Amino acid sequence: MAVTAPPKLSRYVYDFPKGDISGLRNNLANDCLLSCISDGHEDVNLDCNSLKKNYRDIRALTKRLIKESRSSYFDKVGAEIFTNPKRFWSLIKAFTKSSNCGNVPNSVSLHADSSDNITLTANNPQDIANLLNTYFHSVQIPFLFPNPPENYNPSVVSQIDIPPLEITITEVEHQLKTLNVNKAKGPDGIPGRLLKECAEEISPSLTKLFNKSLCTGMVPTEWKLANIIPLFKNSTKGHLENYRPVSLLSLVSKILL
């Protein structure tokens, strides 16, 4: 199965200690996020997309302010190159520092599962992604539901009155405030620190969305997506058999699931 390599994303590293967290909280409190979630039993994905649009608008504003602040900082450092050269060269060193974070090499190989003992190779990002996908899919163990017992009667089970499961705002807020901010973010790009700092403001809307998901039996499609990261185990880095997949789900979905 071929996979399409996603476009290269520009990554932002937020300096939360210097951020206007109180201003963000006030904006979220005045934005009335609850109005983005309908009270009916429509597709829960529509509610999720509505909240996501609000988040994108705020994120776009934040990125613009960060870009302006970054540009202003560089201009200031450049203007002080003769009076404070140490600061200038420290900045240059930070940007030119190379690091080897254990990424997959530019050329890899995979031993095909056949009697011919064929070795597959790849030397570009698209082919490497396809080869990793092929390997991870081949070693995946499918989940099999156990067979029901012989005396299983579905009509009796359907008559059992199961009370509705409802999550409270207090429970969601507690989960948000106890998030590990060092956990990697998922495909939605929302960092744990942001969720934790704004727990009180976003917990009512998330609670409503969670309860609607439980009531309708639907999970937003985007919460099912994950970034698959190849994690190196040991031995030779060029052999894909020495990697295992790690799925990075969005942190919001982990609170519900």
PDB file of C-alpha atoms in Angstrom:
ATOM      1  CA  MET A   1       0.000   0.000   0.000  1.00  0.00           C
ATOM      2  CA  ALA A   2       1.521   3.300  -1.095  1.00  0.00           C
ATOM      3  CA  VAL A   3       1.359   6.320   1.157  1.00  0.00           C
ATOM      4  CA  THR A   4       1.640   9.955   0.172  1.00  0.00           C
ATOM      5  CA  ALA A   5       4.413  11.856   1.880  1.00  0.00           C
ATOM      6  CA  PRO A   6       2.948  14.908   3.650  1.00  0.00           C
ATOM      7  CA  PRO A   7       4.264  18.363   2.776  1.00  0.00           C
ATOM      8  CA  LYS A   8       7.137  19.609   4.862  1.00  0.00           C
ATOM      9  CA  LEU A   9       5.739  21.600   7.769  1.00  0.00           C
ATOM     10  CA  SER A  10       7.363  24.592   9.375  1.00  0.00           C
ATOM     11  CA  ARG A  11       7.580  23.887  13.083  1.00  0.00           C
ATOM     12  CA  TYR A  12       6.991  26.564  15.680  1.00  0.00           C
ATOM     13  CA  VAL A  13       8.552  26.316  19.125  1.00  0.00           C
ATOM     14  CA  TYR A  14       6.457  28.381  21.495  1.00  0.00           C
ATOM     15  CA  ASP A  15       8.095  30.224  24.383  1.00  0.00           C
ATOM     16  CA  PHE A  16       5.241  29.732  26.857  1.00  0.00           C
ATOM     17  CA  PRO A  17       6.924  31.489  29.844  1.00  0.00           C
ATOM     18  CA  LYS A  18       6.985  34.723  27.828  1.00  0.00           C
ATOM     19  CA  GLY A  19       3.538  34.253  26.307  1.00  0.00           C
ATOM     20  CA  ASP A  20       0.443  36.256  27.206  1.00  0.00           C
ATOM     21  CA  ILE A  21      -1.415  33.282  28.666  1.00  0.00           C
ATOM     22  CA  SER A  22      -3.900  35.461  30.575  1.00  0.00           C
ATOM     23  CA  GLY A  23      -4.773  37.291  27.355  1.00  0.00           C
ATOM     24  CA  LEU A  24      -5.329  33.975  25.594  1.00  0.00           C
ATOM     25  CA  ARG A  25      -7.592  32.787  28.406  1.00  0.00           C
ATOM     26  CA  ASN A  26      -9.655  35.972  28.190  1.00  0.00           C
ATOM     27  CA  ASN A  27     -10.056  35.572  24.423  1.00  0.00           C
ATOM     28  CA  LEU A  28     -11.167  31.965  24.821  1.00  0.00           C
ATOM     29  CA  ALA A  29     -13.605  32.893  27.599  1.00  0.00           C
ATOM     30  CA  ASN A  30     -15.182  35.616  25.436  1.00  0.00           C
ATOM     31  CA  ASP A  31     -15.278  33.451  22.313  1.00  0.00           C
ATOM     32  CA  CYS A  32     -18.200  31.324  23.570  1.00  0.00           C
ATOM     33  CA  LEU A  33     -16.857  27.987  22.346  1.00  0.00           C
ATOM     34  CA  LEU A  34     -20.007  26.193  23.545  1.00  0.00           C
ATOM     35  CA  SER A  35     -21.980  27.815  20.720  1.00  0.00           C
ATOM     36  CA  CYS A  36     -19.802  25.914  18.229  1.00  0.00           C
ATOM     37  CA  ILE A  37     -21.329  22.609  19.366  1.00  0.00           C
ATOM     38  CA  SER A  38     -24.929  21.895  18.397  1.00  0.00           C
ATOM     39  CA  ASP A  39     -27.410  20.381  20.831  1.00  0.00           C
ATOM     40  CA  GLY A  40     -28.813  17.948  18.268  1.00  0.00           C
ATOM     41  CA  HIS A  41     -27.484  14.562  17.192  1.00  0.00           C
ATOM     42  CA  GLU A  42     -25.840  15.737  13.992  1.00  0.00           C
ATOM     43  CA  ASP A  43     -22.468  14.500  12.837  1.00  0.00           C
ATOM     44  CA  VAL A  44     -19.981  15.089  15.641  1.00  0.00           C
ATOM     45  CA  ASN A  45     -17.347  15.872  13.001  1.00  0.00           C
ATOM     46  CA  LEU A  46     -19.182  19.129  12.205  1.00  0.00           C
ATOM     47  CA  ASP A  47     -18.808  20.240  15.822  1.00  0.00           C
ATOM     48  CA  CYS A  48     -15.153  19.236  15.828  1.00  0.00           C
ATOM     49  CA  ASN A  49     -14.513  21.193  12.629  1.00  0.00           C
ATOM     50  CA  SER A  50     -16.223  24.262  14.055  1.00  0.00           C
ATOM     51  CA  LEU A  51     -13.979  24.215  17.122  1.00  0.00           C
ATOM     52  CA  LYS A  52     -10.987  23.609  14.914  1.00  0.00           C
ATOM     53  CA  LYS A  53     -11.804  26.686  12.815  1.00  0.00           C
ATOM     54  CA  ASN A  54     -11.784  28.826  15.957  1.00  0.00           C
ATOM     55  CA  TYR A  55      -8.461  27.314  16.950  1.00  0.00           C
ATOM     56  CA  ARG A  56      -6.999  27.973  13.500  1.00  0.00           C
ATOM     57  CA  ASP A  57      -8.024  31.630  13.620  1.00  0.00           C
ATOM     58  CA  ILE A  58      -6.364  32.094  17.018  1.00  0.00           C
ATOM     59  CA  ARG A  59      -3.299  30.137  15.901  1.00  0.00           C
ATOM     60  CA  ALA A  60      -2.937  32.263  12.756  1.00  0.00           C
ATOM     61  CA  LEU A  61      -3.003  35.427  14.863  1.00  0.00           C
ATOM     62  CA  THR A  62      -0.459  33.937  17.280  1.00  0.00           C
ATOM     63  CA  LYS A  63       1.897  32.931  14.468  1.00  0.00           C
ATOM     64  CA  ARG A  64       1.701  36.397  12.940  1.00  0.00           C
ATOM     65  CA  LEU A  65       2.590  38.016  16.266  1.00  0.00           C
ATOM     66  CA  ILE A  66       5.444  35.546  16.762  1.00  0.00           C
ATOM     67  CA  LYS A  67       6.772  36.281  13.283  1.00  0.00           C
ATOM     68  CA  GLU A  68       6.684  40.033  13.909  1.00  0.00           C
ATOM     69  CA  SER A  69       8.392  39.617  17.289  1.00  0.00           C
ATOM     70  CA  ARG A  70      11.017  37.307  15.766  1.00  0.00           C
ATOM     71  CA  SER A  71      11.778  39.789  12.994  1.00  0.00           C
ATOM     72  CA  SER A  72      12.078  42.613  15.508  1.00  0.00           C
ATOM     73  CA  TYR A  73      14.470  40.530  17.621  1.00  0.00           C
ATOM     74  CA  PHE A  74      16.725  39.742  14.643  1.00  0.00           C
ATOM     75  CA  ASP A  75      16.817  43.416  13.652  1.00  0.00           C
ATOM     76  CA  LYS A  76      17.833  44.328  17.187  1.00  0.00           C
ATOM     77  CA  VAL A  77      20.605  41.704  17.302  1.00  0.00           C
ATOM     78  CA  GLY A  78      21.878  42.833  13.905  1.00  0.00           C
ATOM     79  CA  ALA A  79      21.937  46.454  14.991  1.00  0.00           C
ATOM     80  CA  GLU A  80      24.035  45.543  18.053  1.00  0.00           C
ATOM     81  CA  ILE A  81      26.591  43.421  16.174  1.00  0.00           C
ATOM     82  CA  PHE A  82      29.435  45.832  16.957  1.00  0.00           C
ATOM     83  CA  THR A  83      28.414  46.626  20.535  1.00  0.00           C
ATOM     84  CA  ASN A  84      27.396  43.082  21.489  1.00  0.00           C
ATOM     85  CA  PRO A  85      29.057  40.593  19.085  1.00  0.00           C
ATOM     86  CA  LYS A  86      28.772  37.741  21.592  1.00  0.00           C
ATOM     87  CA  ARG A  87      24.986  37.822  21.358  1.00  0.00           C
ATOM     88  CA  PHE A  88      25.136  37.803  17.568  1.00  0.00           C
ATOM     89  CA  TRP A  89      27.458  34.810  17.337  1.00  0.00           C
ATOM     90  CA  SER A  90      25.463  32.910  19.964  1.00  0.00           C
ATOM     91  CA  LEU A  91      22.437  33.291  17.732  1.00  0.00           C
ATOM     92  CA  ILE A  92      24.366  32.131  14.665  1.00  0.00           C
ATOM     93  CA  LYS A  93      25.651  29.096  16.581  1.00  0.00           C
ATOM     94  CA  ALA A  94      22.123  28.167  17.671  1.00  0.00           C
ATOM     95  CA  PHE A  95      20.875  28.220  14.076  1.00  0.00           C
ATOM     96  CA  THR A  96      23.801  26.353  12.530  1.00  0.00           C
ATOM     97  CA  LYS A  97      24.092  23.691  15.208  1.00  0.00           C
ATOM     98  CA  SER A  98      23.665  20.249  13.658  1.00  0.00           C
ATOM     99  CA  SER A  99      22.011  17.484  15.551  1.00  0.00           C
ATOM    100  CA  ASN A 100      21.497  13.824  14.901  1.00  0.00           C
ATOM    101  CA  CYS A 101      18.173  12.950  16.492  1.00  0.00           C
ATOM    102  CA  GLY A 102      18.177   9.368  15.350  1.00  0.00           C
ATOM    103  CA  ASN A 103      16.326  10.035  12.109  1.00  0.00           C
ATOM    104  CA  VAL A 104      15.986   7.359   9.435  1.00  0.00           C
ATOM    105  CA  PRO A 105      19.045   7.397   7.090  1.00  0.00           C
ATOM    106  CA  ASN A 106      18.756   8.579   3.491  1.00  0.00           C
ATOM    107  CA  SER A 107      19.264   5.023   2.253  1.00  0.00           C
ATOM    108  CA  VAL A 108      17.524   2.006   3.818  1.00  0.00           C
ATOM    109  CA  SER A 109      16.841  -1.641   3.069  1.00  0.00           C
ATOM    110  CA  LEU A 110      14.223  -4.235   3.953  1.00  0.00           C
ATOM    111  CA  HIS A 111      14.461  -8.005   3.591  1.00  0.00           C
ATOM    112  CA  ALA A 112      11.324  -9.165   1.787  1.00  0.00           C
ATOM    113  CA  ASP A 113       9.411 -12.072   3.288  1.00  0.00           C
ATOM    114  CA  SER A 114       9.910 -14.576   0.497  1.00  0.00           C
ATOM    115  CA  SER A 115      11.869 -17.703  -0.302  1.00  0.00           C
ATOM    116  CA  ASP A 116      13.985 -15.739  -2.816  1.00  0.00           C
ATOM    117  CA  ASN A 117      15.485 -13.689   0.025  1.00  0.00           C
ATOM    118  CA  ILE A 118      14.980 -10.438  -1.895  1.00  0.00           C
ATOM    119  CA  THR A 119      16.190  -7.196  -0.334  1.00  0.00           C
ATOM    120  CA  LEU A 120      14.183  -4.036  -1.057  1.00  0.00           C
ATOM    121  CA  THR A 121      15.955  -0.686  -0.975  1.00  0.00           C
ATOM    122  CA  ALA A 122      14.881   2.956  -0.909  1.00  0.00           C
ATOM    123  CA  ASN A 123      16.858   6.180  -1.068  1.00  0.00           C
ATOM    124  CA  ASN A 124      14.309   9.006  -1.201  1.00  0.00           C
ATOM    125  CA  PRO A 125      11.697  10.165   1.355  1.00  0.00           C
ATOM    126  CA  GLN A 126       8.665   8.901  -0.601  1.00  0.00           C
ATOM    127  CA  ASP A 127      10.098   5.401  -1.168  1.00  0.00           C
ATOM    128  CA  ILE A 128      11.356   5.199   2.421  1.00  0.00           C
ATOM    129  CA  ALA A 129       7.882   6.104   3.722  1.00  0.00           C
ATOM    130  CA  ASN A 130       6.296   3.442   1.492  1.00  0.00           C
ATOM    131  CA  LEU A 131       8.829   0.825   2.591  1.00  0.00           C
ATOM    132  CA  LEU A 132       8.295   1.647   6.267  1.00  0.00           C
ATOM    133  CA  ASN A 133       4.550   1.422   5.749  1.00  0.00           C
ATOM    134  CA  THR A 134       4.943  -1.969   4.069  1.00  0.00           C
ATOM    135  CA  TYR A 135       7.053  -3.294   6.918  1.00  0.00           C
ATOM    136  CA  PHE A 136       4.905  -1.945   9.751  1.00  0.00           C
ATOM    137  CA  HIS A 137       1.778  -3.317   8.059  1.00  0.00           C
ATOM    138  CA  SER A 138       3.366  -6.751   7.635  1.00  0.00           C
ATOM    139  CA  VAL A 139       4.195  -7.112  11.330  1.00  0.00           C
ATOM    140  CA  GLN A 140       0.878  -5.745  12.585  1.00  0.00           C
ATOM    141  CA  ILE A 141      -1.170  -8.238  14.593  1.00  0.00           C
ATOM    142  CA  PRO A 142      -4.878  -7.855  13.762  1.00  0.00           C
ATOM    143  CA  PHE A 143      -7.295  -7.552  16.653  1.00  0.00           C
ATOM    144  CA  LEU A 144      -9.712 -10.493  16.714  1.00  0.00           C
ATOM    145  CA  PHE A 145     -12.930 -10.336  18.680  1.00  0.00           C
ATOM    146  CA  PRO A 146     -13.473 -13.470  20.779  1.00  0.00           C
ATOM    147  CA  ASN A 147     -16.343 -15.729  19.837  1.00  0.00           C
ATOM    148  CA  PRO A 148     -19.467 -15.228  21.994  1.00  0.00           C
ATOM    149  CA  PRO A 149     -20.275 -17.988  24.502  1.00  0.00           C
ATOM    150  CA  GLU A 150     -22.716 -20.744  23.490  1.00  0.00           C
ATOM    151  CA  ASN A 151     -25.473 -19.432  25.780  1.00  0.00           C
ATOM    152  CA  TYR A 152     -25.190 -15.855  24.414  1.00  0.00           C
ATOM    153  CA  ASN A 153     -28.619 -14.333  23.720  1.00  0.00           C
ATOM    154  CA  PRO A 154     -28.521 -10.857  22.091  1.00  0.00           C
ATOM    155  CA  SER A 155     -32.214 -10.240  22.792  1.00  0.00           C
ATOM    156  CA  VAL A 156     -31.583 -10.501  26.541  1.00  0.00           C
ATOM    157  CA  VAL A 157     -28.621  -8.124  26.351  1.00  0.00           C
ATOM    158  CA  SER A 158     -30.660  -5.541  24.418  1.00  0.00           C
ATOM    159  CA  GLN A 159     -33.245  -5.477  27.223  1.00  0.00           C
ATOM    160  CA  ILE A 160     -30.700  -4.431  29.846  1.00  0.00           C
ATOM    161  CA  ASP A 161     -31.195  -0.807  30.827  1.00  0.00           C
ATOM    162  CA  ILE A 162     -27.735   0.769  30.757  1.00  0.00           C
ATOM    163  CA  PRO A 163     -27.665   4.300  32.200  1.00  0.00           C
ATOM    164  CA  PRO A 164     -26.124   6.931  29.920  1.00  0.00           C
ATOM    165  CA  LEU A 165     -22.477   7.664  30.489  1.00  0.00           C
ATOM    166  CA  GLU A 166     -21.905  11.353  31.107  1.00  0.00           C
ATOM    167  CA  ILE A 167     -18.645  13.166  31.677  1.00  0.00           C
ATOM    168  CA  THR A 168     -18.531  16.248  33.884  1.00  0.00           C
ATOM    169  CA  ILE A 169     -16.699  19.520  33.287  1.00  0.00           C
ATOM    170  CA  THR A 170     -14.754  18.971  36.510  1.00  0.00           C
ATOM    171  CA  GLU A 171     -13.426  15.628  35.246  1.00  0.00           C
ATOM    172  CA  VAL A 172     -12.324  17.072  31.898  1.00  0.00           C
ATOM    173  CA  GLU A 173     -10.709  20.098  33.526  1.00  0.00           C
ATOM    174  CA  HIS A 174      -8.811  17.812  35.907  1.00  0.00           C
ATOM    175  CA  GLN A 175      -7.509  15.707  33.023  1.00  0.00           C
ATOM    176  CA  LEU A 176      -6.396  18.827  31.151  1.00  0.00           C
ATOM    177  CA  LYS A 177      -4.624  20.279  34.180  1.00  0.00           C
ATOM    178  CA  THR A 178      -2.747  17.029  34.814  1.00  0.00           C
ATOM    179  CA  LEU A 179      -1.549  16.616  31.218  1.00  0.00           C
ATOM    180  CA  ASN A 180       2.122  15.843  30.771  1.00  0.00           C
ATOM    181  CA  VAL A 181       3.267  18.886  28.793  1.00  0.00           C
ATOM    182  CA  ASN A 182       6.320  16.962  27.568  1.00  0.00           C
ATOM    183  CA  LYS A 183       4.166  14.551  25.559  1.00  0.00           C
ATOM    184  CA  ALA A 184       4.460  14.969  21.802  1.00  0.00           C
ATOM    185  CA  LYS A 185       1.504  16.570  20.034  1.00  0.00           C
ATOM    186  CA  GLY A 186      -0.478  14.701  17.399  1.00  0.00           C
ATOM    187  CA  PRO A 187      -1.729  15.564  13.891  1.00  0.00           C
ATOM    188  CA  ASP A 188      -3.850  18.460  15.183  1.00  0.00           C
ATOM    189  CA  GLY A 189      -0.696  20.315  16.237  1.00  0.00           C
ATOM    190  CA  ILE A 190      -2.122  21.392  19.621  1.00  0.00           C
ATOM    191  CA  PRO A 191       0.606  21.185  22.294  1.00  0.00           C
ATOM    192  CA  GLY A 192      -0.132  19.873  25.771  1.00  0.00           C
ATOM    193  CA  ARG A 193       1.090  23.072  27.427  1.00  0.00           C
ATOM    194  CA  LEU A 194      -1.590  25.063  25.601  1.00  0.00           C
ATOM    195  CA  LEU A 195      -4.336  22.648  26.678  1.00  0.00           C
ATOM    196  CA  LYS A 196      -3.128  22.715  30.264  1.00  0.00           C
ATOM    197  CA  GLU A 197      -2.867  26.490  30.497  1.00  0.00           C
ATOM    198  CA  CYS A 198      -6.385  26.994  29.073  1.00  0.00           C
ATOM    199  CA  ALA A 199      -8.036  24.035  30.843  1.00  0.00           C
ATOM    200  CA  GLU A 200     -10.685  26.107  32.616  1.00  0.00           C
ATOM    201  CA  GLU A 201     -11.737  27.955  29.452  1.00  0.00           C
ATOM    202  CA  ILE A 202     -11.948  24.994  27.051  1.00  0.00           C
ATOM    203  CA  SER A 203     -13.208  22.255  29.398  1.00  0.00           C
ATOM    204  CA  PRO A 204     -16.955  23.167  29.024  1.00  0.00           C
ATOM    205  CA  SER A 205     -16.875  22.909  25.216  1.00  0.00           C
ATOM    206  CA  LEU A 206     -14.743  19.757  25.268  1.00  0.00           C
ATOM    207  CA  THR A 207     -17.090  18.189  27.823  1.00  0.00           C
ATOM    208  CA  LYS A 208     -20.067  18.870  25.590  1.00  0.00           C
ATOM    209  CA  LEU A 209     -18.240  17.395  22.612  1.00  0.00           C
ATOM    210  CA  PHE A 210     -17.148  14.329  24.591  1.00  0.00           C
ATOM    211  CA  ASN A 211     -20.686  13.636  25.841  1.00  0.00           C
ATOM    212  CA  LYS A 212     -22.105  14.052  22.357  1.00  0.00           C
ATOM    213  CA  SER A 213     -19.528  11.584  21.064  1.00  0.00           C
ATOM    214  CA  LEU A 214     -20.547   9.051  23.730  1.00  0.00           C
ATOM    215  CA  CYS A 215     -24.247   9.623  23.081  1.00  0.00           C
ATOM    216  CA  THR A 216     -24.045   9.227  19.309  1.00  0.00           C
ATOM    217  CA  GLY A 217     -21.391   6.493  19.363  1.00  0.00           C
ATOM    218  CA  MET A 218     -19.220   8.532  16.999  1.00  0.00           C
ATOM    219  CA  VAL A 219     -15.634   9.676  17.414  1.00  0.00           C
ATOM    220  CA  PRO A 220     -14.450  12.662  15.327  1.00  0.00           C
ATOM    221  CA  THR A 221     -12.486  11.370  12.360  1.00  0.00           C
ATOM    222  CA  GLU A 222      -9.467  13.537  13.116  1.00  0.00           C
ATOM    223  CA  TRP A 223      -9.179  11.977  16.576  1.00  0.00           C
ATOM    224  CA  LYS A 224      -8.567   8.618  14.913  1.00  0.00           C
ATOM    225  CA  LEU A 225      -5.591   9.929  12.938  1.00  0.00           C
ATOM    226  CA  ALA A 226      -2.035   9.539  14.181  1.00  0.00           C
ATOM    227  CA  ASN A 227       1.473  10.463  13.176  1.00  0.00           C
ATOM    228  CA  ILE A 228       3.477   7.247  12.812  1.00  0.00           C
ATOM    229  CA  ILE A 229       7.048   7.747  13.986  1.00  0.00           C
ATOM    230  CA  PRO A 230       9.684   5.067  13.248  1.00  0.00           C
ATOM    231  CA  LEU A 231      11.596   4.514  16.478  1.00  0.00           C
ATOM    232  CA  PHE A 232      15.041   2.964  16.182  1.00  0.00           C
ATOM    233  CA  LYS A 233      15.630  -0.059  18.434  1.00  0.00           C
ATOM    234  CA  ASN A 234      19.213  -1.265  17.943  1.00  0.00           C
ATOM    235  CA  SER A 235      21.802  -2.638  15.504  1.00  0.00           C
ATOM    236  CA  THR A 236      22.045  -1.081  12.002  1.00  0.00           C
ATOM    237  CA  LYS A 237      20.028   2.071  11.305  1.00  0.00           C
ATOM    238  CA  GLY A 238      19.839   1.337   7.589  1.00  0.00           C
ATOM    239  CA  HIS A 239      17.756  -1.839   8.150  1.00  0.00           C
ATOM    240  CA  LEU A 240      14.059  -1.103   8.603  1.00  0.00           C
ATOM    241  CA  GLU A 241      13.602  -4.293  10.619  1.00  0.00           C
ATOM    242  CA  ASN A 242      15.345  -2.436  13.429  1.00  0.00           C
ATOM    243  CA  TYR A 243      12.536   0.108  13.776  1.00  0.00           C
ATOM    244  CA  ARG A 244       9.198  -0.072  15.536  1.00  0.00           C
ATOM    245  CA  PRO A 245       6.204   2.245  14.920  1.00  0.00           C
ATOM    246  CA  VAL A 246       4.980   4.722  17.528  1.00  0.00           C
ATOM    247  CA  SER A 247       1.563   6.320  16.993  1.00  0.00           C
ATOM    248  CA  LEU A 248       1.191   9.924  18.134  1.00  0.00           C
ATOM    249  CA  LEU A 249      -2.514  10.648  18.594  1.00  0.00           C
ATOM    250  CA  SER A 250      -3.870  14.099  19.309  1.00  0.00           C
ATOM    251  CA  LEU A 251      -3.767  14.838  23.040  1.00  0.00           C
ATOM    252  CA  VAL A 252      -7.462  15.802  23.099  1.00  0.00           C
ATOM    253  CA  SER A 253      -8.473  12.348  21.883  1.00  0.00           C
ATOM    254  CA  LYS A 254      -6.367  10.724  24.622  1.00  0.00           C
ATOM    255  CA  ILE A 255      -8.400  12.568  27.270  1.00  0.00           C
ATOM    256  CA  LEU A 256     -11.587  10.923  26.011  1.00  0.00           C
ATOM    257  CA  LEU A 257     -10.131   7.534  25.127  1.00  0.00           C
TER     258      LEU A 257
END
